[in-house]
């Protein structure tokens, strides 16, 4: 008996609201491995972009103004989500409202891209409520990071659509991030992701250094995001297939023992045995707390990644840092762990 038949046999779909009926449809959705890569439509200046808040609520009204002004400065017209400023506990509105804004933006033909205003927590709650059929029929870029990892991976797993792990609407839009955004979305370049070197007044470069775990090169589709959010999707239909993928990870504010626990989750579920390459970004504020001592992040990566024998490095400018790479989840890339770089190998937008 398949999932759809099982759900109907239990009578769970009878008398449900439209949103809950959609949820039960997703439970019977296609196997993530069946999804084929879908390229989003390209962007240009003057397009309308939708601004949504799928996770935590923003605690200062001026943040909405900052996000809108940022997108306008990039050359876009901005359409705020209907529930953008809602609040429900720590969340930016109830689940149905937050999911509804994303569904509306994908369905709206005038909206050419979707920008998430911030991360936080709560995005995983809305994954069963997203309208993946509409998303698949209206492929457009969606940008954000941190908790937005849940949405990126769910959309890619359920539809095959390439999404973008990068600055949120209220994030840092410095010259590095703006230049990279323009190269990727306006110029449609095959971006090479190489750490910016900042020597300063020191004798050697210390900032943005990479550490090679295992040298070598690998090619494959890149997937990943925030480690905490990603492992929270384990066992669900919203996690992509890891076979022959390049996995990238980042995190913030986690003690090393928690990083160790989450890496063990990836190992125990078999994900690490399937990947072809590994890139660890930044783990900001991940220093050990007091007690009997702690493993370091480097030791944890040596324990879990080194034995795999695959090309791997840490230190990429990915994560909770002001200058961050915009990583196209679902795109084909080539990595060189010895040099600490990766680059896109194919166009990611429709012609």
Coordinates of N, CA and C in Angstrom, one line a residue, residues 93-255:
X93 N 4.3 34.8 12.3 CA 2.9 34.4 12.0 C 2.7 32.9 12.1
X94 N 1.4 32.5 12.0 CA 1.1 31.1 12.1 C 1.6 30.4 10.8
X95 N 1.7 29.1 11.0 CA 2.2 28.3 9.9 C 1.5 28.5 8.6
X96 N 0.2 28.5 8.6 CA -0.5 28.6 7.3 C -0.3 29.9 6.7
X97 N -0.1 31.0 7.5 CA 0.2 32.3 6.9 C 1.5 32.4 6.3
X98 N 2.5 31.9 7.0 CA 3.9 31.9 6.5 C 4.1 31.1 5.2
X99 N 3.5 29.9 5.2 CA 3.5 29.0 4.0 C 2.7 29.7 2.9
X100 N 1.6 30.3 3.2 CA 0.7 30.9 2.3 C 1.4 32.0 1.5
X101 N 2.2 32.8 2.2 CA 3.0 33.9 1.5 C 3.9 33.3 0.5
X102 N 4.6 32.3 0.8 CA 5.5 31.6 -0.2 C 4.8 31.1 -1.3
X103 N 3.7 30.4 -1.1 CA 2.8 29.8 -2.1 C 2.3 30.9 -3.0
X104 N 1.9 32.0 -2.4 CA 1.3 33.1 -3.2 C 2.4 33.7 -4.1
X105 N 3.6 33.9 -3.6 CA 4.7 34.5 -4.4 C 5.1 33.6 -5.6
X106 N 5.1 32.3 -5.4 CA 5.4 31.4 -6.5 C 4.2 31.4 -7.5
X107 N 3.0 31.5 -7.1 CA 1.9 31.5 -8.0 C 1.7 32.9 -8.7
X108 N 2.2 33.9 -8.2 CA 2.1 35.3 -8.8 C 3.0 35.4 -10.0
X109 N 2.5 35.6 -11.2 CA 3.3 35.7 -12.4 C 4.1 36.9 -12.4
X110 N 3.7 38.0 -11.7 CA 4.5 39.2 -11.7 C 5.8 39.1 -10.8
X111 N 5.8 38.2 -9.9 CA 6.9 38.1 -9.0 C 8.0 37.2 -9.7
X112 N 9.2 37.6 -9.8 CA 10.2 36.9 -10.5 C 11.2 36.2 -9.6
X113 N 11.2 36.6 -8.3 CA 12.1 35.9 -7.3 C 11.6 36.2 -5.9
X114 N 12.0 35.4 -5.0 CA 11.5 35.5 -3.6 C 12.7 35.6 -2.7
X115 N 12.7 36.6 -1.8 CA 13.8 36.9 -0.9 C 13.2 36.7 0.6
X116 N 13.9 35.9 1.4 CA 13.5 35.7 2.8 C 14.2 36.8 3.6
X117 N 13.4 37.4 4.4 CA 13.8 38.5 5.2 C 14.8 38.2 6.3
X118 N 14.6 37.0 6.9 CA 15.6 36.5 7.9 C 15.4 35.0 8.2
X119 N 16.2 34.5 9.0 CA 16.1 33.1 9.4 C 15.6 33.0 10.8
X120 N 16.3 32.3 11.7 CA 15.9 32.1 13.0 C 15.5 30.6 13.3
X121 N 14.2 30.4 13.4 CA 13.6 29.0 13.5 C 12.2 29.0 13.1
X122 N 11.7 27.8 12.8 CA 10.3 27.6 12.4 C 10.0 27.3 11.0
X123 N 11.0 27.4 10.1 CA 10.7 27.1 8.7 C 10.3 25.6 8.5
X124 N 10.9 24.7 9.3 CA 10.5 23.3 9.1 C 9.1 23.0 9.3
X125 N 8.4 23.8 10.2 CA 7.0 23.6 10.5 C 6.1 23.8 9.3
X126 N 6.6 24.6 8.3 CA 5.7 24.9 7.2 C 5.9 24.0 5.9
X127 N 6.9 23.1 6.0 CA 7.3 22.3 4.8 C 6.1 21.5 4.3
X128 N 5.3 20.9 5.1 CA 4.2 20.1 4.6 C 3.1 21.0 3.9
X129 N 3.1 22.3 4.2 CA 2.1 23.2 3.7 C 2.5 23.9 2.4
X130 N 3.7 23.8 2.0 CA 4.1 24.4 0.7 C 3.5 23.7 -0.5
X131 N 3.1 24.4 -1.5 CA 2.5 23.9 -2.7 C 3.6 23.6 -3.7
X132 N 4.1 22.3 -3.6 CA 5.2 22.0 -4.5 C 4.8 21.9 -5.9
X133 N 3.6 21.6 -6.2 CA 3.1 21.5 -7.6 C 3.2 22.9 -8.2
X134 N 2.7 23.9 -7.5 CA 2.8 25.3 -8.0 C 4.2 25.7 -8.1
X135 N 5.1 25.4 -7.1 CA 6.5 25.8 -7.2 C 7.1 25.2 -8.4
X136 N 6.9 23.9 -8.7 CA 7.5 23.3 -9.9 C 7.0 23.9 -11.2
X137 N 5.8 24.4 -11.2 CA 5.2 25.0 -12.5 C 5.7 26.4 -12.6
X138 N 6.2 27.0 -11.6 CA 6.6 28.4 -11.6 C 8.0 28.6 -11.0
X139 N 9.0 28.0 -11.7 CA 10.4 28.0 -11.1 C 11.0 29.4 -11.1
X140 N 11.3 29.9 -9.9 CA 11.9 31.2 -9.7 C 12.9 31.1 -8.6
X141 N 13.9 32.0 -8.6 CA 14.9 31.9 -7.5 C 14.3 32.2 -6.1
X142 N 14.7 31.6 -5.1 CA 14.4 31.9 -3.7 C 15.7 32.0 -3.0
X143 N 15.9 33.1 -2.2 CA 17.2 33.3 -1.6 C 17.1 33.5 -0.1
X144 N 18.0 32.9 0.7 CA 18.1 33.1 2.1 C 19.0 32.0 2.7
X145 N 19.3 32.1 4.0 CA 20.2 31.1 4.6 C 19.8 30.9 6.0
X146 N 20.6 30.1 6.7 CA 20.4 29.7 8.1 C 19.1 28.8 8.2
X147 N 18.0 29.3 8.9 CA 16.9 28.4 9.0 C 16.2 28.2 7.6
X148 N 16.5 29.0 6.6 CA 15.9 28.9 5.3 C 16.5 27.6 4.6
X149 N 17.5 27.0 5.2 CA 18.0 25.7 4.8 C 16.9 24.7 4.6
X150 N 15.9 24.7 5.5 CA 14.8 23.8 5.5 C 14.0 24.0 4.2
X151 N 13.7 25.2 3.8 CA 13.0 25.5 2.6 C 13.7 25.1 1.4
X152 N 15.0 25.5 1.3 CA 15.9 25.1 0.2 C 15.9 23.6 -0.1
X153 N 16.1 22.8 1.0 CA 16.2 21.4 0.8 C 14.9 20.7 0.5
X154 N 13.8 21.3 1.1 CA 12.5 20.7 0.8 C 12.1 21.0 -0.7
X155 N 12.3 22.2 -1.1 CA 12.0 22.5 -2.5 C 12.8 21.7 -3.5
X156 N 14.1 21.6 -3.2 CA 15.0 20.8 -4.1 C 14.6 19.3 -4.1
X157 N 14.3 18.8 -2.9 CA 14.0 17.4 -2.8 C 12.7 17.1 -3.5
X158 N 11.7 17.9 -3.3 CA 10.4 17.7 -3.9 C 10.2 18.1 -5.3
X159 N 11.0 19.0 -5.8 CA 10.7 19.5 -7.2 C 11.9 19.5 -8.1
X160 N 13.2 19.5 -7.5 CA 14.4 19.6 -8.3 C 14.8 21.0 -8.6
X161 N 14.1 22.0 -8.1 CA 14.4 23.4 -8.4 C 15.6 23.8 -7.7
X162 N 16.5 24.5 -8.5 CA 17.7 25.1 -7.9 C 17.3 26.3 -7.0
X163 N 17.8 26.3 -5.8 CA 17.5 27.5 -4.9 C 18.8 28.1 -4.5
X164 N 18.8 29.2 -3.7 CA 20.0 29.9 -3.4 C 20.3 30.2 -1.9
X165 N 21.3 29.6 -1.4 CA 21.7 29.8 0.0 C 22.6 31.0 0.0
X166 N 22.1 32.1 0.5 CA 22.9 33.3 0.6 C 22.2 34.4 1.4
X167 N 22.6 35.6 1.4 CA 22.2 36.7 2.3 C 20.6 36.8 2.3
X168 N 20.1 37.0 3.6 CA 18.7 37.3 3.7 C 18.5 38.8 3.5
X169 N 17.2 39.2 3.4 CA 16.9 40.5 3.1 C 17.5 41.5 4.1
X170 N 17.5 41.1 5.4 CA 18.1 42.0 6.4 C 19.5 41.7 6.7
X171 N 20.2 40.9 5.8 CA 21.5 40.5 6.1 C 22.5 41.6 5.6
X172 N 23.8 41.3 5.5 CA 24.8 42.2 5.1 C 24.9 42.3 3.6
X173 N 24.7 43.5 3.0 CA 24.8 43.6 1.6 C 25.9 44.6 1.3
X174 N 27.1 44.1 1.7 CA 28.3 44.8 1.4 C 28.7 44.7 -0.1
X175 N 29.8 45.3 -0.4 CA 30.2 45.3 -1.9 C 30.5 43.9 -2.4
X176 N 31.1 43.0 -1.5 CA 31.4 41.6 -1.9 C 30.1 40.9 -2.2
X177 N 29.1 41.0 -1.4 CA 27.9 40.2 -1.6 C 27.1 40.8 -2.8
X178 N 27.1 42.1 -2.9 CA 26.4 42.7 -4.0 C 27.0 42.3 -5.4
X179 N 28.3 42.4 -5.4 CA 29.1 42.0 -6.7 C 28.8 40.6 -7.0
X180 N 28.8 39.7 -6.1 CA 28.5 38.3 -6.3 C 27.1 38.1 -6.8
X181 N 26.1 38.8 -6.2 CA 24.7 38.7 -6.6 C 24.6 39.1 -8.0
X182 N 25.2 40.2 -8.4 CA 25.1 40.7 -9.7 C 25.7 39.8 -10.7
X183 N 26.8 39.2 -10.4 CA 27.5 38.3 -11.3 C 26.6 37.0 -11.5
X184 N 26.0 36.6 -10.5 CA 25.2 35.3 -10.6 C 23.8 35.6 -11.2
X185 N 23.1 36.6 -10.8 CA 21.7 36.8 -11.3 C 21.6 37.7 -12.5
X186 N 22.4 38.7 -12.6 CA 22.3 39.6 -13.7 C 23.2 39.3 -14.9
X187 N 24.4 38.9 -14.6 CA 25.4 38.5 -15.6 C 25.4 37.1 -15.9
X188 N 24.8 36.3 -15.1 CA 24.7 34.8 -15.3 C 26.0 34.1 -15.5
X189 N 27.0 34.6 -14.7 CA 28.3 34.0 -14.8 C 28.4 32.6 -14.1
X190 N 29.4 31.8 -14.5 CA 29.7 30.6 -13.8 C 30.7 31.0 -12.7
X191 N 30.1 31.3 -11.5 CA 30.8 31.9 -10.4 C 31.9 30.9 -9.8
X192 N 33.0 31.5 -9.5 CA 34.1 30.7 -8.8 C 34.1 31.2 -7.4
X193 N 33.9 30.3 -6.5 CA 33.8 30.6 -5.0 C 35.2 30.4 -4.4
X194 N 35.9 31.5 -4.2 CA 37.2 31.5 -3.7 C 37.3 32.6 -2.6
X195 N 37.8 32.2 -1.4 CA 37.8 33.1 -0.3 C 38.6 34.4 -0.6
X196 N 38.0 35.5 -0.1 CA 38.7 36.8 -0.2 C 39.9 36.8 0.8
X197 N 41.0 37.1 0.3 CA 42.2 37.2 1.2 C 42.4 38.6 1.8
X198 N 42.4 38.7 3.1 CA 42.6 40.0 3.8 C 43.9 39.9 4.7
X199 N 45.0 40.3 4.1 CA 46.2 40.2 4.8 C 46.3 41.3 5.9
X200 N 45.9 42.5 5.6 CA 46.0 43.6 6.6 C 47.4 43.9 6.9
X201 N 47.7 44.2 8.2 CA 49.1 44.6 8.5 C 49.9 43.5 9.1
X202 N 49.3 42.3 9.0 CA 50.1 41.1 9.5 C 51.0 40.6 8.5
X203 N 52.0 39.9 8.9 CA 53.0 39.3 8.0 C 52.5 38.3 7.1
X204 N 51.5 37.5 7.6 CA 50.9 36.5 6.8 C 49.4 36.7 6.8
X205 N 48.7 36.0 5.8 CA 47.2 36.0 5.8 C 46.7 35.0 6.8
X206 N 45.8 35.5 7.7 CA 45.2 34.7 8.7 C 43.7 34.6 8.6
X207 N 43.1 35.7 8.1 CA 41.6 35.7 8.0 C 41.2 35.0 6.7
X208 N 40.1 34.3 6.8 CA 39.5 33.5 5.7 C 40.5 32.5 5.1
X209 N 41.3 31.9 6.0 CA 42.1 30.8 5.6 C 41.3 29.5 5.5
X210 N 41.7 28.7 4.5 CA 41.1 27.4 4.4 C 42.0 26.3 4.9
X211 N 41.5 25.2 5.4 CA 42.2 24.1 5.8 C 41.8 22.9 5.0
X212 N 42.7 22.3 4.3 CA 42.4 21.1 3.6 C 42.4 19.9 4.5
X213 N 41.3 19.2 4.4 CA 41.1 17.9 5.2 C 41.7 16.8 4.4
X214 N 41.3 16.7 3.1 CA 41.8 15.7 2.2 C 41.9 16.4 0.8
X215 N 43.1 16.4 0.2 CA 43.2 17.1 -1.1 C 42.6 16.3 -2.2
X216 N 42.3 17.0 -3.3 CA 41.8 16.3 -4.5 C 40.7 17.1 -5.1
X217 N 40.1 16.7 -6.2 CA 39.1 17.3 -6.9 C 37.8 16.4 -7.0
X218 N 36.7 17.0 -7.1 CA 35.4 16.3 -7.3 C 34.4 17.1 -8.0
X219 N 33.5 16.5 -8.7 CA 32.5 17.2 -9.4 C 31.1 16.5 -9.0
X220 N 30.1 17.3 -8.9 CA 28.8 16.8 -8.6 C 27.8 18.0 -8.2
X221 N 26.6 17.6 -7.9 CA 25.6 18.6 -7.5 C 25.8 19.0 -6.1
X222 N 25.8 20.2 -5.8 CA 26.0 20.7 -4.4 C 24.7 20.9 -3.7
X223 N 24.7 20.3 -2.4 CA 23.5 20.4 -1.5 C 24.1 20.7 -0.1
X224 N 23.1 21.2 0.7 CA 23.5 21.4 2.1 C 22.9 22.6 2.7
X225 N 23.7 23.3 3.6 CA 23.2 24.4 4.3 C 23.6 24.4 5.8
X226 N 22.7 24.9 6.6 CA 22.9 24.9 8.1 C 22.9 23.5 8.6
X227 N 23.9 23.1 9.4 CA 24.0 21.7 9.9 C 22.8 21.4 10.8
X228 N 22.5 22.3 11.7 CA 21.4 22.0 12.7 C 20.1 21.8 12.0
X229 N 19.8 22.7 11.0 CA 18.5 22.6 10.3 C 18.5 21.4 9.4
X230 N 19.6 21.1 8.8 CA 19.7 20.0 7.8 C 19.4 18.7 8.6
X231 N 20.1 18.4 9.7 CA 19.9 17.2 10.4 C 18.5 17.1 11.0
X232 N 17.9 18.2 11.3 CA 16.5 18.2 11.7 C 15.5 17.7 10.7
X233 N 15.9 17.6 9.5 CA 15.1 17.0 8.4 C 15.3 15.5 8.2
X234 N 16.2 14.9 9.0 CA 16.5 13.5 8.8 C 15.2 12.6 9.0
X235 N 15.1 11.7 8.0 CA 13.9 10.8 8.1 C 12.7 11.4 7.4
X236 N 12.7 12.6 6.9 CA 11.6 13.2 6.3 C 11.7 13.2 4.7
X237 N 10.6 13.5 4.0 CA 10.8 13.5 2.5 C 11.3 14.9 2.0
X238 N 11.8 15.7 3.0 CA 12.3 17.0 2.6 C 13.8 17.1 2.6
X239 N 14.5 16.0 2.6 CA 15.9 15.9 2.6 C 16.3 15.3 1.2
X240 N 17.2 16.0 0.5 CA 17.6 15.4 -0.8 C 18.4 14.1 -0.7
X241 N 18.4 13.4 -1.8 CA 19.3 12.3 -1.9 C 20.8 12.8 -1.9
X242 N 21.7 12.1 -1.1 CA 23.0 12.6 -1.0 C 24.0 11.9 -2.0
X243 N 23.5 10.9 -2.7 CA 24.4 10.1 -3.6 C 25.1 10.9 -4.6
X244 N 26.4 10.8 -4.6 CA 27.3 11.5 -5.5 C 27.2 13.1 -5.4
X245 N 26.8 13.6 -4.3 CA 26.7 15.0 -4.1 C 27.9 15.6 -3.5
X246 N 28.1 16.9 -3.6 CA 29.0 17.7 -2.9 C 28.3 18.3 -1.7
X247 N 28.6 18.0 -0.5 CA 27.9 18.5 0.7 C 28.6 19.7 1.3
X248 N 27.9 20.8 1.5 CA 28.4 21.9 2.2 C 27.6 22.2 3.5
X249 N 28.3 22.6 4.5 CA 27.7 22.8 5.8 C 28.2 24.1 6.5
X250 N 27.4 24.6 7.4 CA 27.8 25.8 8.2 C 26.9 25.8 9.4
X251 N 27.3 26.5 10.5 CA 26.5 26.6 11.6 C 26.9 27.8 12.5
X252 N 26.2 28.1 13.5 CA 26.4 29.2 14.4 C 26.0 28.9 15.8
X253 N 26.8 29.4 16.8 CA 26.3 29.3 18.2 C 26.1 27.9 18.7
X254 N 26.9 26.9 18.2 CA 26.7 25.5 18.6 C 28.0 25.1 19.3
X255 N 27.9 24.5 20.5 CA 29.1 23.9 21.1 C 29.6 22.7 20.3

